[in-house]
CSV table of C-alpha atoms and ligand atoms in Angstrom, one decimal:
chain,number,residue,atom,x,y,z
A,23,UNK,CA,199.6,-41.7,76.1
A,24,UNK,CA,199.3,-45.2,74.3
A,25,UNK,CA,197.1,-47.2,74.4
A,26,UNK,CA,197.8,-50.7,74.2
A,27,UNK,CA,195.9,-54.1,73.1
A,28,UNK,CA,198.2,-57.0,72.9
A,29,UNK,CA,196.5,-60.3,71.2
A,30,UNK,CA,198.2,-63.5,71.9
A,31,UNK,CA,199.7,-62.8,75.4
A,32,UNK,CA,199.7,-65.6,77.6
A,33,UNK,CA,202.5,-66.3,75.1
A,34,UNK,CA,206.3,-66.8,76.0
A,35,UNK,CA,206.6,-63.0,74.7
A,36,UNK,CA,203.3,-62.0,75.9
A,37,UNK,CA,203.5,-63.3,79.3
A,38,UNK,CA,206.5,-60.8,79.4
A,39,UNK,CA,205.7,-57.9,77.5
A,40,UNK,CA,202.8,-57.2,79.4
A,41,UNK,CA,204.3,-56.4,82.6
A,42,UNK,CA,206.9,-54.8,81.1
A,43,UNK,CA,204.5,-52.4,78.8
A,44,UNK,CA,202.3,-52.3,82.3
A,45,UNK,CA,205.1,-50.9,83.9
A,46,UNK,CA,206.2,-48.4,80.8
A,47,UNK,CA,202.5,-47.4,80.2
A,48,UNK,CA,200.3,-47.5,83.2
A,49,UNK,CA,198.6,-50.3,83.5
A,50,UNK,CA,195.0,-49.2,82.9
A,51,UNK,CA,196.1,-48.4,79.5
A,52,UNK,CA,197.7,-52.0,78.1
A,53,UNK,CA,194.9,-54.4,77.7
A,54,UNK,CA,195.9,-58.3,77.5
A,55,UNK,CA,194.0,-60.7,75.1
A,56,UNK,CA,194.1,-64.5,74.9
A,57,UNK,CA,191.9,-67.2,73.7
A,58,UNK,CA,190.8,-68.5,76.9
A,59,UNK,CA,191.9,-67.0,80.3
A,60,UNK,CA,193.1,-69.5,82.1
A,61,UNK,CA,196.2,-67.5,82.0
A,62,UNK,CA,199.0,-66.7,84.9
A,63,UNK,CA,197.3,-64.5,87.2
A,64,UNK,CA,199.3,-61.5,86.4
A,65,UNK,CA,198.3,-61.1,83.7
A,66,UNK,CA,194.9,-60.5,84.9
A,67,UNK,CA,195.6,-59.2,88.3
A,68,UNK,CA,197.2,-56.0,87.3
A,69,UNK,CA,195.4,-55.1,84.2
A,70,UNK,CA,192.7,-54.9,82.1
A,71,UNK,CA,192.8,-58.8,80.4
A,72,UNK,CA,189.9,-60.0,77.8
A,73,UNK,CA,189.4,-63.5,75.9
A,74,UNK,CA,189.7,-62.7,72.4
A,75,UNK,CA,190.0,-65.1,69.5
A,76,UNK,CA,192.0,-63.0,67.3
A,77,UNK,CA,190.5,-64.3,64.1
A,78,UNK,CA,187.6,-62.8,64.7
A,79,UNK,CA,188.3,-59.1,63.3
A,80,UNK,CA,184.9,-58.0,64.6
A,81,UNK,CA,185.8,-58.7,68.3
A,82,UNK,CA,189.1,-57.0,67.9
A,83,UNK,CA,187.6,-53.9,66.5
A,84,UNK,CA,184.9,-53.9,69.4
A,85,UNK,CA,187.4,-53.8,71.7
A,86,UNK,CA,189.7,-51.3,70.2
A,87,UNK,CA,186.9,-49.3,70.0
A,88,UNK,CA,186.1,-50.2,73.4
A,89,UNK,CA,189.6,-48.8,75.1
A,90,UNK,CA,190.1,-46.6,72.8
A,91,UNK,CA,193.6,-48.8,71.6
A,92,UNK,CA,196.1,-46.6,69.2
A,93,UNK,CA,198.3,-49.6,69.2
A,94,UNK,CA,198.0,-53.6,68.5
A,95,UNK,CA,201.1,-55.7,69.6
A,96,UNK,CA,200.2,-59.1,67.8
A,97,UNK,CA,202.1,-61.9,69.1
A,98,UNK,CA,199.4,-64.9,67.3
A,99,UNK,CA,201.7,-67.2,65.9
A,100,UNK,CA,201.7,-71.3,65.5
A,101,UNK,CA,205.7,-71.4,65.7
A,102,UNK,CA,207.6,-73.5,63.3
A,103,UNK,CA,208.3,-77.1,64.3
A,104,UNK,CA,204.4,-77.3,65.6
A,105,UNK,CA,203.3,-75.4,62.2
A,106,UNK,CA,204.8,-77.7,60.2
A,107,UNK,CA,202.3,-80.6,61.8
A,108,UNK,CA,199.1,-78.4,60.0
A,109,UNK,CA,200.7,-75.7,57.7
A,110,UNK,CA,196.6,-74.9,56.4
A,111,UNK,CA,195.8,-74.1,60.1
A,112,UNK,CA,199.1,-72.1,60.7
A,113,UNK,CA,199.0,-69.9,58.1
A,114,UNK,CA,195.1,-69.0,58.4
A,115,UNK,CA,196.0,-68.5,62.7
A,116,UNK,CA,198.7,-66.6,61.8
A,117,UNK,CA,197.6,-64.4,59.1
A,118,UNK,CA,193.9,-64.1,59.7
A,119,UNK,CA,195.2,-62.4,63.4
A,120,UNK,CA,197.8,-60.2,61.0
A,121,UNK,CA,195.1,-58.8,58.8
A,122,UNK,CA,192.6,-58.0,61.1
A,123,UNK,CA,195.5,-56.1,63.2
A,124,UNK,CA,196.7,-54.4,59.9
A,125,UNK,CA,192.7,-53.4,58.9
A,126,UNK,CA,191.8,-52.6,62.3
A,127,UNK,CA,194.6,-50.3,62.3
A,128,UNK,CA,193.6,-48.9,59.0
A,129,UNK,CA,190.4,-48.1,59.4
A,130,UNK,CA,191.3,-46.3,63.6
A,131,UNK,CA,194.7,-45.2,62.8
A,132,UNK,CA,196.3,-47.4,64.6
A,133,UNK,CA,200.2,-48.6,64.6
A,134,UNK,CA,200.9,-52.3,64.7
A,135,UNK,CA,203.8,-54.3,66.2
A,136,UNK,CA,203.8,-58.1,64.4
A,137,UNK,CA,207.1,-59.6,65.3
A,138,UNK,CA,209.1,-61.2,62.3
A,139,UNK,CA,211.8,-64.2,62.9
A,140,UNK,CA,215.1,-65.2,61.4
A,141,UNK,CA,212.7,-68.5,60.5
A,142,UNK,CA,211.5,-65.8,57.6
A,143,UNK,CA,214.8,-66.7,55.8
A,144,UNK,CA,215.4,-69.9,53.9
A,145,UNK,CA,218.2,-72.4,52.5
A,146,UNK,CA,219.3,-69.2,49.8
A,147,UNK,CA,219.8,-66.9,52.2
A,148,UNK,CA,223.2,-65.6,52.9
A,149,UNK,CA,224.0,-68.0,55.8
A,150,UNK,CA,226.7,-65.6,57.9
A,151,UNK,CA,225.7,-62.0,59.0
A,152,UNK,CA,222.5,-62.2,57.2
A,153,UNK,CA,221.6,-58.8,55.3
A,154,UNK,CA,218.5,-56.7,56.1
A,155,UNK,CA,217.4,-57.0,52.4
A,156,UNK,CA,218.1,-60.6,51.0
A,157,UNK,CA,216.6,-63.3,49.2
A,158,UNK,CA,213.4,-64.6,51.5
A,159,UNK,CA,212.4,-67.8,50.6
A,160,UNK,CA,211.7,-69.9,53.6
A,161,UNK,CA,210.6,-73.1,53.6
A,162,UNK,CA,208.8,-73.8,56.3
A,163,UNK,CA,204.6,-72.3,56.6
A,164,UNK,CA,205.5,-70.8,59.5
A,165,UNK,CA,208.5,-68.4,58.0
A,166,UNK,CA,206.1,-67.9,54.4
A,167,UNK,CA,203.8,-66.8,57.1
A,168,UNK,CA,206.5,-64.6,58.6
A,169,UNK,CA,207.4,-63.0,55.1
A,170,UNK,CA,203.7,-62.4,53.9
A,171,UNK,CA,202.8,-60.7,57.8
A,172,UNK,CA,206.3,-58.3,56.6
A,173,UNK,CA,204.9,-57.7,53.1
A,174,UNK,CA,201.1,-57.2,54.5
A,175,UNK,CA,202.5,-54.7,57.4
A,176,UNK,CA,204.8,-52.6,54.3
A,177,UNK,CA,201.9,-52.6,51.5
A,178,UNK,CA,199.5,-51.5,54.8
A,179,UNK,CA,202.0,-48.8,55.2
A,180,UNK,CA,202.8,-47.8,51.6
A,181,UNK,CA,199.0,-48.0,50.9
A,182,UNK,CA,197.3,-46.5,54.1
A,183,UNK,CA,200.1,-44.4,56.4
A,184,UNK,CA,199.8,-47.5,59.1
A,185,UNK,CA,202.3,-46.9,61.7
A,186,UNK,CA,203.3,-51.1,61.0
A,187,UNK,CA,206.6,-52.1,62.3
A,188,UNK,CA,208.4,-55.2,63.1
A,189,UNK,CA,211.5,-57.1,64.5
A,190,UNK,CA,212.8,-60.6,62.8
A,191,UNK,CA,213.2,-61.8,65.8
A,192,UNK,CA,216.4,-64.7,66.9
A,193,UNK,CA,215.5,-67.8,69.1
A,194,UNK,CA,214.2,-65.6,72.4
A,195,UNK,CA,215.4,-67.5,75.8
A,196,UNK,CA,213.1,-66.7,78.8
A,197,UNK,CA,212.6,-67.7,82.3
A,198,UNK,CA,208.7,-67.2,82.8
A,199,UNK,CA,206.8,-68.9,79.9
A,200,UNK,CA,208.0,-71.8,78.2
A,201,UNK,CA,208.0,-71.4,74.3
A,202,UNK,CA,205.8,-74.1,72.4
A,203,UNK,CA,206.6,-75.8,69.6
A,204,UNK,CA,209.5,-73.9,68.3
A,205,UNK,CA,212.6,-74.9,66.8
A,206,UNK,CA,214.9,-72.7,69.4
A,207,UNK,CA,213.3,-74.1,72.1
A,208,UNK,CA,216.1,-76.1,73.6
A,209,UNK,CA,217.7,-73.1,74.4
A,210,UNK,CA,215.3,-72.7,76.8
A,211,UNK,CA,214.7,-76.3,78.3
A,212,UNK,CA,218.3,-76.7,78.6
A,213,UNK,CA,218.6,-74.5,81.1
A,214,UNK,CA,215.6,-76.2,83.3
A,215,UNK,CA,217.0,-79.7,82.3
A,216,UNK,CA,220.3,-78.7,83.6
A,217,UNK,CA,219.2,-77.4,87.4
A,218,UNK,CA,216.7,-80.7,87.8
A,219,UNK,CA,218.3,-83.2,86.2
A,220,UNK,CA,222.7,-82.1,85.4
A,221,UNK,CA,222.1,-83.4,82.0
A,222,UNK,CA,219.9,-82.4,78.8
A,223,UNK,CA,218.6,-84.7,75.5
A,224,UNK,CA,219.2,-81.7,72.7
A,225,UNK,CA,217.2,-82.5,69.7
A,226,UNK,CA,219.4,-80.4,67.3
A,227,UNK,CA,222.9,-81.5,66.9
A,228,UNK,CA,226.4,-80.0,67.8
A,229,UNK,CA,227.1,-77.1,65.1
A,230,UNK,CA,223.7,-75.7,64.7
A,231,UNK,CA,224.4,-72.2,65.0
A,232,UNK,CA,221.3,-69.6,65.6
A,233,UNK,CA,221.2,-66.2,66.6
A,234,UNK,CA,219.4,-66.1,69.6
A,235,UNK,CA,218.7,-63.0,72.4
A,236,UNK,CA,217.6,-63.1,76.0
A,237,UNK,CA,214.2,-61.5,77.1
A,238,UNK,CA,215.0,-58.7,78.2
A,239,UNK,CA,216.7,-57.6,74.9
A,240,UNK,CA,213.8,-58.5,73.1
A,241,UNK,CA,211.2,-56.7,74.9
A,242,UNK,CA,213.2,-53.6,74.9
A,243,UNK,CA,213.9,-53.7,71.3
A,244,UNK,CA,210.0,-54.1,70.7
A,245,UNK,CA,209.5,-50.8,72.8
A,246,UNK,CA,212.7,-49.0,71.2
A,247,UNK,CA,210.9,-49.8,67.7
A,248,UNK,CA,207.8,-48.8,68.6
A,249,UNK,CA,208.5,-45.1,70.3
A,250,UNK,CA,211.7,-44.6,67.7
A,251,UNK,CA,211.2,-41.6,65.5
A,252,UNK,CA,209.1,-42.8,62.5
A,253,UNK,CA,211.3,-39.9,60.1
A,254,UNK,CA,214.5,-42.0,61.2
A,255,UNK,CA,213.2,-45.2,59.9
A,256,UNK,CA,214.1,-46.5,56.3
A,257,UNK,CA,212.7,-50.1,57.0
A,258,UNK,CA,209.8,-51.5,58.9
A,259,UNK,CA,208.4,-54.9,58.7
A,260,UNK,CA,211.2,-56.4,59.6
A,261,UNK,CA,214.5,-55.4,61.1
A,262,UNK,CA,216.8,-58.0,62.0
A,263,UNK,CA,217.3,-57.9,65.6
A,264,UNK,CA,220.0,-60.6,67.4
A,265,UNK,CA,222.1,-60.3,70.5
A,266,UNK,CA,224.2,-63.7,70.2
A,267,UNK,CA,224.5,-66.8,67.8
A,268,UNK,CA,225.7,-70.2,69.4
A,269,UNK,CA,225.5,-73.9,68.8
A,270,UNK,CA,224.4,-76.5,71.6
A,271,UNK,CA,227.8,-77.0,72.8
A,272,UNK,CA,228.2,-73.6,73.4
A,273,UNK,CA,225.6,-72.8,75.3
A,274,UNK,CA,226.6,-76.4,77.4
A,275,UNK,CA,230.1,-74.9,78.3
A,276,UNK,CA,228.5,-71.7,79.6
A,277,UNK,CA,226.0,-73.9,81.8
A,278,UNK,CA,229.3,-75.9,83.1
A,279,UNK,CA,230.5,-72.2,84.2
A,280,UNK,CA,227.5,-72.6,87.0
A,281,UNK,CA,227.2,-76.3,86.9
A,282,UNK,CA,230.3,-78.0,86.3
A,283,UNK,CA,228.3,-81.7,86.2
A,284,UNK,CA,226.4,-80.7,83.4
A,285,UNK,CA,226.1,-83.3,80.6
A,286,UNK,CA,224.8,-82.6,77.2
A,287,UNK,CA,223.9,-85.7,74.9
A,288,UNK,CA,222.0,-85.5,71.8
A,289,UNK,CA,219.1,-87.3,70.0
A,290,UNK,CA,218.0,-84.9,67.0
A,291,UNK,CA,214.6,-84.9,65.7
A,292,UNK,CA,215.0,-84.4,61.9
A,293,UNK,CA,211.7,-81.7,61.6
A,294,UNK,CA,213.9,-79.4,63.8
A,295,UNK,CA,217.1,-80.2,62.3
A,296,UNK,CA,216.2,-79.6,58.7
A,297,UNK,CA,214.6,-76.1,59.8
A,298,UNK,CA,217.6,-75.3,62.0
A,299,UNK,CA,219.5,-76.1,58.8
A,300,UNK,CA,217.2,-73.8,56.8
A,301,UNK,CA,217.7,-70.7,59.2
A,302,UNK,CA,220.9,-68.2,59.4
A,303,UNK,CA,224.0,-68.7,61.3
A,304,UNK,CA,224.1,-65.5,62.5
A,305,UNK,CA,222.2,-62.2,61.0
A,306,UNK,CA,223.4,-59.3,60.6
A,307,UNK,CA,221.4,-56.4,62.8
A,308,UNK,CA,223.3,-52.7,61.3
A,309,UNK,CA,220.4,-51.7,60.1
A,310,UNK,CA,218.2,-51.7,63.3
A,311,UNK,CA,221.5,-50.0,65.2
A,312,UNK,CA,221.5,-47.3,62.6
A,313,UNK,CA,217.9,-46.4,62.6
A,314,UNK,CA,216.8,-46.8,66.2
A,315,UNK,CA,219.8,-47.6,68.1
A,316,UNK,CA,219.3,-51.0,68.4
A,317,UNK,CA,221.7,-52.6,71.2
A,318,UNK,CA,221.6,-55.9,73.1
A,319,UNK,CA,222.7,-55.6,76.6
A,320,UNK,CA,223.3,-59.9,77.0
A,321,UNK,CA,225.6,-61.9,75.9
A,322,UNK,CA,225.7,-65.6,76.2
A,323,UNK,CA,227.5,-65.7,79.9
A,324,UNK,CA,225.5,-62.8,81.5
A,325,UNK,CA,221.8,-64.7,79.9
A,326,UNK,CA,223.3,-67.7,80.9
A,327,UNK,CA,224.1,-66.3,84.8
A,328,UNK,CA,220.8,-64.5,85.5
A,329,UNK,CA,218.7,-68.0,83.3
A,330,UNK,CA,220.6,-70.2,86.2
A,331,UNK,CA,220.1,-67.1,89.2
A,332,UNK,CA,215.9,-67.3,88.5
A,333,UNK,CA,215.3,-70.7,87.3
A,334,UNK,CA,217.1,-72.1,90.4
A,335,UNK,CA,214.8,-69.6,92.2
A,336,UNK,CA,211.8,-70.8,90.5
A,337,UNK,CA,212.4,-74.6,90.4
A,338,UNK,CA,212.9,-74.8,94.5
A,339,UNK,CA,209.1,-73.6,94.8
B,6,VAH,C1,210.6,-70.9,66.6
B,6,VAH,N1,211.0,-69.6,68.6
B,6,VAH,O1,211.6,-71.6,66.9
B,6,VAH,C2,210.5,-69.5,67.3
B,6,VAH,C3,211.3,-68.5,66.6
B,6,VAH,C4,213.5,-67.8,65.7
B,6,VAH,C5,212.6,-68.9,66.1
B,6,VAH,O2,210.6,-67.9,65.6
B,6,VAH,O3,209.8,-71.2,65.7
């Protein structure tokens, strides 16, 4: 039986995953960790939930050691756009909370799930059906982040045996927790703009294609990763994960499907746009399908169906 400790979940991930491993798991046995815990109640109600400042290694070991964890989800990260604001902070939040995981792990035999992004690419990547092994040099702190956490997690591997695997993660579109500071995260206000107010401001313009994937595909593929057979694997930290790529008017036409009023206009902040413009159209995921059987079950109309269904749920309370 796992057992679980997940840092960082009051997250838009987090917030999710927890339930969902809850519900895989057993409760008792997937411990949630924040900062602070003025958190959504479920994640306390229905589980074991402790404040943890993930930079401090020694409170991470304590309590590893004190539920007996065998496996560290770490979703700590400062996300791109809001990175870019303090790149010193970012990288020491994101990769003090990566090493501790990683040495934590090492020294209880632990495995480690850090997720990646398609924000670990950069300007000379292969723009269209980006390969699993290509050139990595991103320029934003929060993708060097992304690529040092994928090295870190390999050499921890390589080095110690740590079971350390990861996804590159798309732009992930959710209905519970809103992201923060991300450059995907119109994708996700779009929808609530759309159901309060018909229209939506989008900061990035028309023809910014990113891969993106709905919730529920992500959280499964962290699972699938995670119990696949760790003879089948040939990679690790990170496969490229991605259910869908679209541009803004794309994902306005599907909303039109549901709510034929919608308006889209546009007023683009240029921090976003230039890291949009740094990221992949669209990456290419063989690799993960081969190895674990990777498969996205939404597209953009099905998301784009069940985001309207619950949002217009949640936005009458
Ligand atoms: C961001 N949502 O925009 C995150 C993600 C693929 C993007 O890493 O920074």
């Amino acid at each position: 039986m796992k057992k679980i400790l997940v840092i960082g979940a009051a997250g838009q991930i987090g917030s999710e995953l927890v339930p969902f491993l809850r519900n895989i798991y057993g409760a008792q046995y997937v411990v949630a960790t924040d900062l602070h815990d003025n958190v959504m109640p479920e994640l306390k109600e229905t589980g074991p939930f402790e404040v943890l400042d993930a930079m401090d290694g020694k409170a991470m070991y304590d309590l590893v050691k004190k539920y007996n964890i065998d496996t560290i989800f770490n979703l700590v990260a400062v996300l791109s756009a809001k990175g870019e604001a303090n790149p010193q902070l970012s990288w020491k939040i994101n990769m003090d909370c990566v090493f501790n995981a990683l040495e934590i792990s090492r020294q209880t035999r632990g495995a480690v799930f850090t997720p990646s992004s398609i924000g670990a690419f950069g300007p000379t990547t292969p723009p269209d059906h980006t390969p699993q092994d290509t050139v990595m040099r991103p320029t934003t702190i929060y993708g060097i982040s992304k690529v040092a956490a994928e090295l870190l997690g390999d050499y921890y591997y390589l080095k110690y045996g740590v079971d350390a695997r990861g996804l590159r993660y798309p732009g992930i579109i959710s209905n519970v927790t809103l992201p923060g500071g991300g450059t995907t995260d119109y994708a996700v206000e779009i929808y609530y703009e759309a159901i309060k107010n018909k229209n939506f401001m989008c900061n990035l313009s028309p023809g910014t294609y990113l891969d993106m994937m709905y919730m529920p595909d992500a959280l499964n593929a962290a699972v699938q990763l995670m119990e696949a057979d760790p003879g089948t694997l040939i990679h690790r930290n990170c496969f490229n994960v991605t259910a869908m790529s679209f541009d803004p008017e794309m994902i306005a036409t599907a909303i039109r499907k549901h709510i034929p009023e919608f308006r889209i206009d546009y007023d683009v902040d240029p921090i976003k746009q230039a890291i949009a413009n740094s990221w992949p159209n669209s990456m290419d995921d063989s690799a993960a399908r081969k190895e674990w059987f990777w498969r996205a079950k939404y597209d953009l109309q099905t998301m784009t169906a069940d985001m309207i269904e619950k949002l217009t749920v949640k936005l009458q309370k």
